[in-house]
PDB file of C-alpha atoms in Angstrom:
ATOM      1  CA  UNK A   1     -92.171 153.801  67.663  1.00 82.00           C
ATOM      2  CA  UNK A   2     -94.219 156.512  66.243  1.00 87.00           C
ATOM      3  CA  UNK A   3     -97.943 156.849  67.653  1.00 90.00           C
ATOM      4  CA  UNK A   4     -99.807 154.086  65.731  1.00 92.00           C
ATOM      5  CA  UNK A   5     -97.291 151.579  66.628  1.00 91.00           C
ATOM      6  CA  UNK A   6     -97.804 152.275  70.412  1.00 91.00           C
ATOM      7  CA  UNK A   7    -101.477 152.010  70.306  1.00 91.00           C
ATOM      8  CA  UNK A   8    -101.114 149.032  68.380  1.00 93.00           C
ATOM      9  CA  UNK A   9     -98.339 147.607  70.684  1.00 91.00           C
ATOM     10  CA  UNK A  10    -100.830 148.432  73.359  1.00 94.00           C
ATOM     11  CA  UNK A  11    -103.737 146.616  71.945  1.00 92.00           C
ATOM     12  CA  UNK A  12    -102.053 143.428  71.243  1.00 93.00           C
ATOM     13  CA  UNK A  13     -99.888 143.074  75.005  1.00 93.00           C
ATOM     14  CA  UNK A  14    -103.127 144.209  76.956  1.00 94.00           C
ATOM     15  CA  UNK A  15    -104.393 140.542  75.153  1.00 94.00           C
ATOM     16  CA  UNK A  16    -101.728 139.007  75.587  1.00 95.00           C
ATOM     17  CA  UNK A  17    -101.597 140.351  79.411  1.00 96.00           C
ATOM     18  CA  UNK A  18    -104.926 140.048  80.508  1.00 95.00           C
ATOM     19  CA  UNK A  19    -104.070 136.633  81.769  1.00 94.00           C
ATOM     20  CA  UNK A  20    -101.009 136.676  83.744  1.00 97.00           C
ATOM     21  CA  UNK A  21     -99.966 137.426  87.082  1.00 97.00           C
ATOM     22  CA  UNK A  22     -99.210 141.026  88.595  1.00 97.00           C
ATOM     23  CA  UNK A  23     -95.967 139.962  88.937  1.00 98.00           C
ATOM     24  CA  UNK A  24     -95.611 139.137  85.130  1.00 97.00           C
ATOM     25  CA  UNK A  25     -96.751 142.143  84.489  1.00 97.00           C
ATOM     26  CA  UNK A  26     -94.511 144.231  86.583  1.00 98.00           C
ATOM     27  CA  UNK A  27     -91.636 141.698  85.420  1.00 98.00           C
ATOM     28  CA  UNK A  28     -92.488 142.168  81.336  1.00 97.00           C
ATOM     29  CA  UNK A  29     -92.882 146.335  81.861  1.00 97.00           C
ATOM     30  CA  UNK A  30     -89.411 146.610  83.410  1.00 97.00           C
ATOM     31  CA  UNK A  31     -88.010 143.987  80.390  1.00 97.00           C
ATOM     32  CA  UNK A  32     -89.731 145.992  78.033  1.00 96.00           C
ATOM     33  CA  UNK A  33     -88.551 149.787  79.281  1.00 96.00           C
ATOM     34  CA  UNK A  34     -85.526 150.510  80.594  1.00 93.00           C
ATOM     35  CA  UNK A  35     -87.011 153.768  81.066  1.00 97.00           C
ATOM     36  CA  UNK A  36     -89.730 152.997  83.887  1.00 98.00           C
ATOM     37  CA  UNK A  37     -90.994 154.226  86.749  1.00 98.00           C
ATOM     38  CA  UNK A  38     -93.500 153.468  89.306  1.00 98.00           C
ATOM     39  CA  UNK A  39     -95.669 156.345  90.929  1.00 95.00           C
ATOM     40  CA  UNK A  40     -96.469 155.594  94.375  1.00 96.00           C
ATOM     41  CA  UNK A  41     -98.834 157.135  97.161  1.00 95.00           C
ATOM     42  CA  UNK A  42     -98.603 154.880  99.446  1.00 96.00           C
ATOM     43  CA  UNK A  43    -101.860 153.210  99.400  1.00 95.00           C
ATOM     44  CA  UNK A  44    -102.198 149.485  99.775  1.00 96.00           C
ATOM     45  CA  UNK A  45    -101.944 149.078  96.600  1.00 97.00           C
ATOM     46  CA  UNK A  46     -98.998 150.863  95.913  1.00 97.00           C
ATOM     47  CA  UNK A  47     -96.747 149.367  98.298  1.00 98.00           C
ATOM     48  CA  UNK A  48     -97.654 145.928  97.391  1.00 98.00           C
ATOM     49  CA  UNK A  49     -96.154 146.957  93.995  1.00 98.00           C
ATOM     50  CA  UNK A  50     -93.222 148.371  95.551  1.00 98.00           C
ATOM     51  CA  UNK A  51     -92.855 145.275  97.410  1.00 98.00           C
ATOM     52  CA  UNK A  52     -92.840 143.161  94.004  1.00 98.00           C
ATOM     53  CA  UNK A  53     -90.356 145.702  92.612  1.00 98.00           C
ATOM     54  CA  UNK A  54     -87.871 144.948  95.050  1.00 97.00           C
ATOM     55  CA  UNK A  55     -88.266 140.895  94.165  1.00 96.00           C
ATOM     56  CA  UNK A  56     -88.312 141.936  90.574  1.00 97.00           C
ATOM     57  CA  UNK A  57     -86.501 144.880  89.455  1.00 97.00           C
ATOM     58  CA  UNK A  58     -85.714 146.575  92.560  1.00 96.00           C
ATOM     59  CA  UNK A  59     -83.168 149.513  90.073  1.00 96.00           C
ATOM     60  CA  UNK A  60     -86.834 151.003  88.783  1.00 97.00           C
ATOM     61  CA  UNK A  61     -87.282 154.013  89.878  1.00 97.00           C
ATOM     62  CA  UNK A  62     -90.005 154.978  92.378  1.00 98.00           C
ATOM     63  CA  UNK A  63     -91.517 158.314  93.145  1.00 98.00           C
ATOM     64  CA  UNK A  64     -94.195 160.240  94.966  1.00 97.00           C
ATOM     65  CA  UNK A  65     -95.837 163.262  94.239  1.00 97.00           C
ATOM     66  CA  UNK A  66     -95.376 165.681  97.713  1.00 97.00           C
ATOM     67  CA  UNK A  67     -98.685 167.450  97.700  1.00 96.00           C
ATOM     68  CA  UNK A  68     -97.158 168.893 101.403  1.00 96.00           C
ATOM     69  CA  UNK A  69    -100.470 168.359 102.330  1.00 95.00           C
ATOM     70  CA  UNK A  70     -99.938 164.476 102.747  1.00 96.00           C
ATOM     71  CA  UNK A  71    -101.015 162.733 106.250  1.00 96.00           C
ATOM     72  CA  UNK A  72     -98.618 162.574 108.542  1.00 97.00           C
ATOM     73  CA  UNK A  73     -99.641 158.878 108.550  1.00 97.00           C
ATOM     74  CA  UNK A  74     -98.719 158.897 104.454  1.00 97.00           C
ATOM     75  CA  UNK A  75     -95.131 160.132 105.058  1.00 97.00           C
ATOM     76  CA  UNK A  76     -94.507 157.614 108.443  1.00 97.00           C
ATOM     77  CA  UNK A  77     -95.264 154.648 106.278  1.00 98.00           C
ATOM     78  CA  UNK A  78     -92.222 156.384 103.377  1.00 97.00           C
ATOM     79  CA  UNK A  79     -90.120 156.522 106.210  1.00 97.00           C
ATOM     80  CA  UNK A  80     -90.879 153.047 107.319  1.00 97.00           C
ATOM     81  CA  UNK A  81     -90.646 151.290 103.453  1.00 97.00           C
ATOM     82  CA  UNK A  82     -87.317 153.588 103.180  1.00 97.00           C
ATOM     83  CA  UNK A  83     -86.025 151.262 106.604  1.00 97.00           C
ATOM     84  CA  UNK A  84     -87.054 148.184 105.423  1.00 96.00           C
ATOM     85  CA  UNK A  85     -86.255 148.255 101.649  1.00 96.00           C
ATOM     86  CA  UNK A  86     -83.507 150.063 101.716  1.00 95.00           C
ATOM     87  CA  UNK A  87     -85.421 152.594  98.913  1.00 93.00           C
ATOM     88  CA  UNK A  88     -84.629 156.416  97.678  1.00 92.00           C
ATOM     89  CA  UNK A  89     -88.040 157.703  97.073  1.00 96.00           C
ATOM     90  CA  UNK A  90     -87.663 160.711  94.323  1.00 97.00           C
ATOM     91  CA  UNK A  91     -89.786 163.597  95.958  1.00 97.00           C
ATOM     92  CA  UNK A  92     -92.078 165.197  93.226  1.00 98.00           C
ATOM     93  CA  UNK A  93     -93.034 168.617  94.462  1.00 97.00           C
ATOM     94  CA  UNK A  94     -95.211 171.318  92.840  1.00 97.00           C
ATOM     95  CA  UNK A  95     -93.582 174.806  91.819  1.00 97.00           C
ATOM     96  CA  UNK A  96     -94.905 176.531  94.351  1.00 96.00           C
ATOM     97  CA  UNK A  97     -95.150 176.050  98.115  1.00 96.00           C
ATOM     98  CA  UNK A  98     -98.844 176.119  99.757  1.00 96.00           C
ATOM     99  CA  UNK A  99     -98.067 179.838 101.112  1.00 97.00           C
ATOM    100  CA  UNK A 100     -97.646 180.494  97.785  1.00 97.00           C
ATOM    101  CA  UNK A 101    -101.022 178.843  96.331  1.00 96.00           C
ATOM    102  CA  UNK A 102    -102.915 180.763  98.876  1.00 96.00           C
ATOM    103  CA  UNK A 103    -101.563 184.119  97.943  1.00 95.00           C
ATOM    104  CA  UNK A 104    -101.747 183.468  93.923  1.00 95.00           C
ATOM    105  CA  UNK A 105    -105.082 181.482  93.912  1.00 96.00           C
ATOM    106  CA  UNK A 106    -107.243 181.452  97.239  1.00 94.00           C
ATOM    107  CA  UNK A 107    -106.705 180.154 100.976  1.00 93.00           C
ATOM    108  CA  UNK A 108    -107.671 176.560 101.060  1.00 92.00           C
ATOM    109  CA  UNK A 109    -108.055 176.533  97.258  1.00 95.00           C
ATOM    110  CA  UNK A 110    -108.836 172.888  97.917  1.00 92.00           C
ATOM    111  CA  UNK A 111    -112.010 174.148  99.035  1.00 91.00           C
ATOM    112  CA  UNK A 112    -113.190 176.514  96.208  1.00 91.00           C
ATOM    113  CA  UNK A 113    -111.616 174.950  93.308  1.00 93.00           C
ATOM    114  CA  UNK A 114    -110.709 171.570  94.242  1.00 92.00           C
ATOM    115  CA  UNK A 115    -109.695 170.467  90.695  1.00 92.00           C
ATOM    116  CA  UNK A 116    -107.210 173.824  90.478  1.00 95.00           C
ATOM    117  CA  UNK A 117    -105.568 172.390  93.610  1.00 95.00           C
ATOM    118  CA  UNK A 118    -105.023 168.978  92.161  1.00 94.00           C
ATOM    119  CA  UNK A 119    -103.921 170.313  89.049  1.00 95.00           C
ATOM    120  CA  UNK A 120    -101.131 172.085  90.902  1.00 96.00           C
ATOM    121  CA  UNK A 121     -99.927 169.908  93.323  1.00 96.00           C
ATOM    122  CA  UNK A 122    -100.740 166.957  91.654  1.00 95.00           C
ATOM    123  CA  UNK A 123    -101.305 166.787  88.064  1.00 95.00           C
ATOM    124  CA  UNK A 124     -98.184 169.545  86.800  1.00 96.00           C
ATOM    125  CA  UNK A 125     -95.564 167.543  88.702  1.00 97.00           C
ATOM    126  CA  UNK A 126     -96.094 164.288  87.591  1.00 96.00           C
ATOM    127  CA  UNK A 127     -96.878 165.517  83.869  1.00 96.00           C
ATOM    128  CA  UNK A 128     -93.324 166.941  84.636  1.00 96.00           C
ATOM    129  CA  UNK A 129     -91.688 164.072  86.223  1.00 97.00           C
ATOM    130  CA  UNK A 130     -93.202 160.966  83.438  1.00 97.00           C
ATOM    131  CA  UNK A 131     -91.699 163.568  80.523  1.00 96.00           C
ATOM    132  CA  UNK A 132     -88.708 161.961  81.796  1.00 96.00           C
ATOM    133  CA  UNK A 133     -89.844 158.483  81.003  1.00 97.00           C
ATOM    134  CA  UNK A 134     -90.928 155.917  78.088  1.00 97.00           C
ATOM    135  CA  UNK A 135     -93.475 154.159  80.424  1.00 97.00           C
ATOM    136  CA  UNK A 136     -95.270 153.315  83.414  1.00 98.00           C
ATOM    137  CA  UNK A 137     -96.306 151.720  86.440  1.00 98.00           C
ATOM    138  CA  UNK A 138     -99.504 152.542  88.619  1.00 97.00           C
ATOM    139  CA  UNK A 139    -101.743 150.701  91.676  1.00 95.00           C
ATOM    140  CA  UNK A 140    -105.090 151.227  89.750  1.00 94.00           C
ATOM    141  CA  UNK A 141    -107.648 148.644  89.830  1.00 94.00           C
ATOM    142  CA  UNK A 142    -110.807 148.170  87.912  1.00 92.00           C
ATOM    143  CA  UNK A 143    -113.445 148.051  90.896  1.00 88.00           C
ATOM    144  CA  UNK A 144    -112.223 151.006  92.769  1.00 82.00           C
ATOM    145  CA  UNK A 145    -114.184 153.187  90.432  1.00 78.00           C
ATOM    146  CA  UNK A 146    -116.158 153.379  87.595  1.00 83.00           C
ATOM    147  CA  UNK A 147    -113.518 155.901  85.969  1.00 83.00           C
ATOM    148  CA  UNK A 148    -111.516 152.860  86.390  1.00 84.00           C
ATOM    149  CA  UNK A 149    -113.614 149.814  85.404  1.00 91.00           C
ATOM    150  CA  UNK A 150    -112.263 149.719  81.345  1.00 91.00           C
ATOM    151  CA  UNK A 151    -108.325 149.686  82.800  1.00 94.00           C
ATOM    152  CA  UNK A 152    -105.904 147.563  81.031  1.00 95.00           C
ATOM    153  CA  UNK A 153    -103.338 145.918  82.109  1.00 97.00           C
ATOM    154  CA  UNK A 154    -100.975 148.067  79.623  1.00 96.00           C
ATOM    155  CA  UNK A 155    -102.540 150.872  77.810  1.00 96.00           C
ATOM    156  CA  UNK A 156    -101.500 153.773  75.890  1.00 96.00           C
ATOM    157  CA  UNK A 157    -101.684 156.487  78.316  1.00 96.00           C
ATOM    158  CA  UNK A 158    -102.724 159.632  75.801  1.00 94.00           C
ATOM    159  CA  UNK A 159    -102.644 162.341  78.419  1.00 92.00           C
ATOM    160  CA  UNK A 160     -98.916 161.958  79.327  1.00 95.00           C
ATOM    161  CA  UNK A 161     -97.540 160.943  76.754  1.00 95.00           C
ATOM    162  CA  UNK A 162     -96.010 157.088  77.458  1.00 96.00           C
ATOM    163  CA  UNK A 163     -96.953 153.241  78.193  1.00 97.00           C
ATOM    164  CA  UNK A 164     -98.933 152.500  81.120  1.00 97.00           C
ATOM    165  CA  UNK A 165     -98.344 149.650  83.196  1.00 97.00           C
ATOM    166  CA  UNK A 166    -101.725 148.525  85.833  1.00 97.00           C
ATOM    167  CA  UNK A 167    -100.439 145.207  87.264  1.00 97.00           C
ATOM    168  CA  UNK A 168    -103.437 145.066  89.992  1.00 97.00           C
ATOM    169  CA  UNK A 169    -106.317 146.329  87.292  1.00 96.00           C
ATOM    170  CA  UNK A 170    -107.891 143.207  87.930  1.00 95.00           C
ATOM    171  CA  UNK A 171    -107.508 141.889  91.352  1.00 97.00           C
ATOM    172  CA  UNK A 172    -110.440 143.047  94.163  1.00 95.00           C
ATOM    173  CA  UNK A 173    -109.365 144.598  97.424  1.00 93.00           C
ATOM    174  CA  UNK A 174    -109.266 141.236  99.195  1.00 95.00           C
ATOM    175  CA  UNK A 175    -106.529 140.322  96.835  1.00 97.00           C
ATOM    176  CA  UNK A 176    -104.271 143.226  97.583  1.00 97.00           C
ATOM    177  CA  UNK A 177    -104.941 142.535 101.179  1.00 97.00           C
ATOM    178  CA  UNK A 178    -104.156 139.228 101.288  1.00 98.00           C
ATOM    179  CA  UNK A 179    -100.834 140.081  99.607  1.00 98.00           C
ATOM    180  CA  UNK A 180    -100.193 142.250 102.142  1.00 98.00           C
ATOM    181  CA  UNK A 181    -100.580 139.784 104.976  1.00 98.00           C
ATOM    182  CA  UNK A 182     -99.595 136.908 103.042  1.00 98.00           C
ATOM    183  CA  UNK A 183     -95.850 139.148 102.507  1.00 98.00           C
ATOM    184  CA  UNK A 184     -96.018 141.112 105.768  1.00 97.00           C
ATOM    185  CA  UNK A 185     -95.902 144.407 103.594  1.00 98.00           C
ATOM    186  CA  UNK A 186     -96.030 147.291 105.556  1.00 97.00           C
ATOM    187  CA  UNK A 187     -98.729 149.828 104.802  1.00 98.00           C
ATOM    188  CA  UNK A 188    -100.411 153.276 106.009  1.00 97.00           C
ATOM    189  CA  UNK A 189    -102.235 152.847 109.333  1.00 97.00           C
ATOM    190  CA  UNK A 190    -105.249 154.867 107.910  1.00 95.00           C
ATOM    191  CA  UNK A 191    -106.731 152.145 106.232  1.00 95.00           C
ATOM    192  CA  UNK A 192    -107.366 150.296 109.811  1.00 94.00           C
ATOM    193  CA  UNK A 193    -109.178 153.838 110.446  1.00 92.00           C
ATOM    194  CA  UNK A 194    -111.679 153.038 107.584  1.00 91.00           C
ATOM    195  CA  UNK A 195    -109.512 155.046 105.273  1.00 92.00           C
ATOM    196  CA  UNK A 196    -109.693 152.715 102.151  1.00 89.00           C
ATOM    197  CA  UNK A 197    -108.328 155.688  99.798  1.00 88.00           C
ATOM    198  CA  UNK A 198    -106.092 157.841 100.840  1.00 92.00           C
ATOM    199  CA  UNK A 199    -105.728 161.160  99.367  1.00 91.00           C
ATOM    200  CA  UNK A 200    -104.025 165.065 100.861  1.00 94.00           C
ATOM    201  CA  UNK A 201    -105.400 165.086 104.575  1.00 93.00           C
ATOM    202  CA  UNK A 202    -107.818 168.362 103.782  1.00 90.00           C
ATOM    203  CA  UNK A 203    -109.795 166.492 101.207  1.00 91.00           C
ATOM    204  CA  UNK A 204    -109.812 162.693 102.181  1.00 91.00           C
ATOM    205  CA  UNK A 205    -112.161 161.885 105.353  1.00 89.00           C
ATOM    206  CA  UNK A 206    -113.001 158.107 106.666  1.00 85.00           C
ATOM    207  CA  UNK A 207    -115.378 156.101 104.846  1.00 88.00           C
ATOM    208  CA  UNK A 208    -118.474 155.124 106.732  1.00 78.00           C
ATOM    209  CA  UNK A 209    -120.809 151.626 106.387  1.00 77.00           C
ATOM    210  CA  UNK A 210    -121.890 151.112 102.919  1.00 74.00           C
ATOM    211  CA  UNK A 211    -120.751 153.871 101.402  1.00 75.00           C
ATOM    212  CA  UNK A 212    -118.412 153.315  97.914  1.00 75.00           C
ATOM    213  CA  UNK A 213    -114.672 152.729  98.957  1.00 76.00           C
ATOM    214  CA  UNK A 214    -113.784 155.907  96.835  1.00 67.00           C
ATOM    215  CA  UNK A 215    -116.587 158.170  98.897  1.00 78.00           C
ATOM    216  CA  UNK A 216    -113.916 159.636 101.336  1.00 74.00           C
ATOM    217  CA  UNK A 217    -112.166 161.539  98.659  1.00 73.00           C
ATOM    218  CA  UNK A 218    -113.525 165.126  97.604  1.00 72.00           C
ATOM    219  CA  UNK A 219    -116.533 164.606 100.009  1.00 60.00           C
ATOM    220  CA  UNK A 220    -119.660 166.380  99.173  1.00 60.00           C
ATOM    221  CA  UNK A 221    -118.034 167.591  95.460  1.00 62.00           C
ATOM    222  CA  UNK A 222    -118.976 165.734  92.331  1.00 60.00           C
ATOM    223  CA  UNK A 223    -115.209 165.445  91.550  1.00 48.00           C
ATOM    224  CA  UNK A 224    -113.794 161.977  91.393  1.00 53.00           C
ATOM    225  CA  UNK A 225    -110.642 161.699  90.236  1.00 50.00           C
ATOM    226  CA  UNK A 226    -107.462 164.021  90.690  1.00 53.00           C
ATOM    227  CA  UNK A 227    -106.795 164.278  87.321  1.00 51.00           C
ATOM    228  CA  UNK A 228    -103.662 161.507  86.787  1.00 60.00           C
ATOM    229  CA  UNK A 229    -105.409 158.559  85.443  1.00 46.00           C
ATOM    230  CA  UNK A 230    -108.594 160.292  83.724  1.00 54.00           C
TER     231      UNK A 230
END
């Protein structure tokens, strides 16, 4: 399909869509593509899609992007899915290690130019890693920010070039959680520790008593999002 017919394609399945099930969802994107993958951090909402994968189409591949500056939580609860599901996580990485950042760019670039960071360790290997792809899968939901709030539940996604698969976009946290308990998915310990996003350890802190979900990641910058979705 050439562009037009993709956005077009787009426009009429996010209709049709809107109404079904996550599961539908995930189940119609991996009959639709055999070229689909799933992009997991680890987050609650990630692993209740991996969970669904392995009911559904449990051959899709799944990957993570390896920031190296993940929680040692974040990589505890890989090693634990890996146990249970039996899964080969592909490891993302970024071109150059953090020793190497610091020398090129600035110790704790995270600090002086946040969005430089992200765009190294985050945004480069994935646009890498979905070039090898014709569409797909993410956790994002609608009320986790207002970046977020106009997400489909398949879109066009213009920055990387593919289809874009949001199964959860419109179920609230209590929905993912309940999935979670309901299916005795495992998940990262953090969010017990009033972690409800979880980001690279040096720019993610806990989220205090009515602050925004989303206000423990880039603390104290106006920076919202790491760059993948918007």
């Amino acid at each position: 399909m050439n562009l037009l017919e993709k956005e077009e394609f787009a426009r009429i399945k996010a209709e049709e869509l809107e109404h079904l099930s996550a599961e539908e969802v995930v189940r119609f994107a991996a009959q639709q593509y055999s070229s689909l993958t799933f992009a997991c951090s680890f987050g609650a909402e990630d692993v209740v899609i991996v969970d669904m994968l392995q009911h559904i189409s449990p051959s899709t591949d799944i990957f993570y992007l390896d920031t190296d500056f993940h929680f040692q939580e974040t990589y505890d609860t890989r090693d634990r899915m890996v146990d249970r599901y039996g899964l080969d996580f592909v490891r993302v990485a970024p071109l150059i290690t953090p020793e190497e950042q610091a020398e090129k760019h600035a110790p704790e670039l995270w600090t002086s130019d946040p969005n430089l960071c992200c765009n190294i360790r985050k945004v480069e290997p994935l646009t890498r890693n979905l070039s090898r792809y014709d569409a797909w899968i993410t956790g994002i939901r609608r009320d986790q920010a207002p970046t977020r709030a106009n997400s489909k539940k398949v879109e066009y996604d213009y920055k990387f070039g593919l289809m874009k698969f949001n199964p959860l976009a419109d179920w609230t946290s209590e929905d993912v959680w309940k999935y979670i308990r309901d299916n005795d998915v495992i998940y990262n310990p953090l969010h017990d520790r009033n972690f409800p996003s979880i980001g690279c350890e040096q720019c993610t802190r806990q989220v205090m008593p009515g602050e925004d979900p989303r206000a423990g990641r880039w603390s104290g910058n106006d920076k919202t999002e790491c760059g993948l979705h918007k």
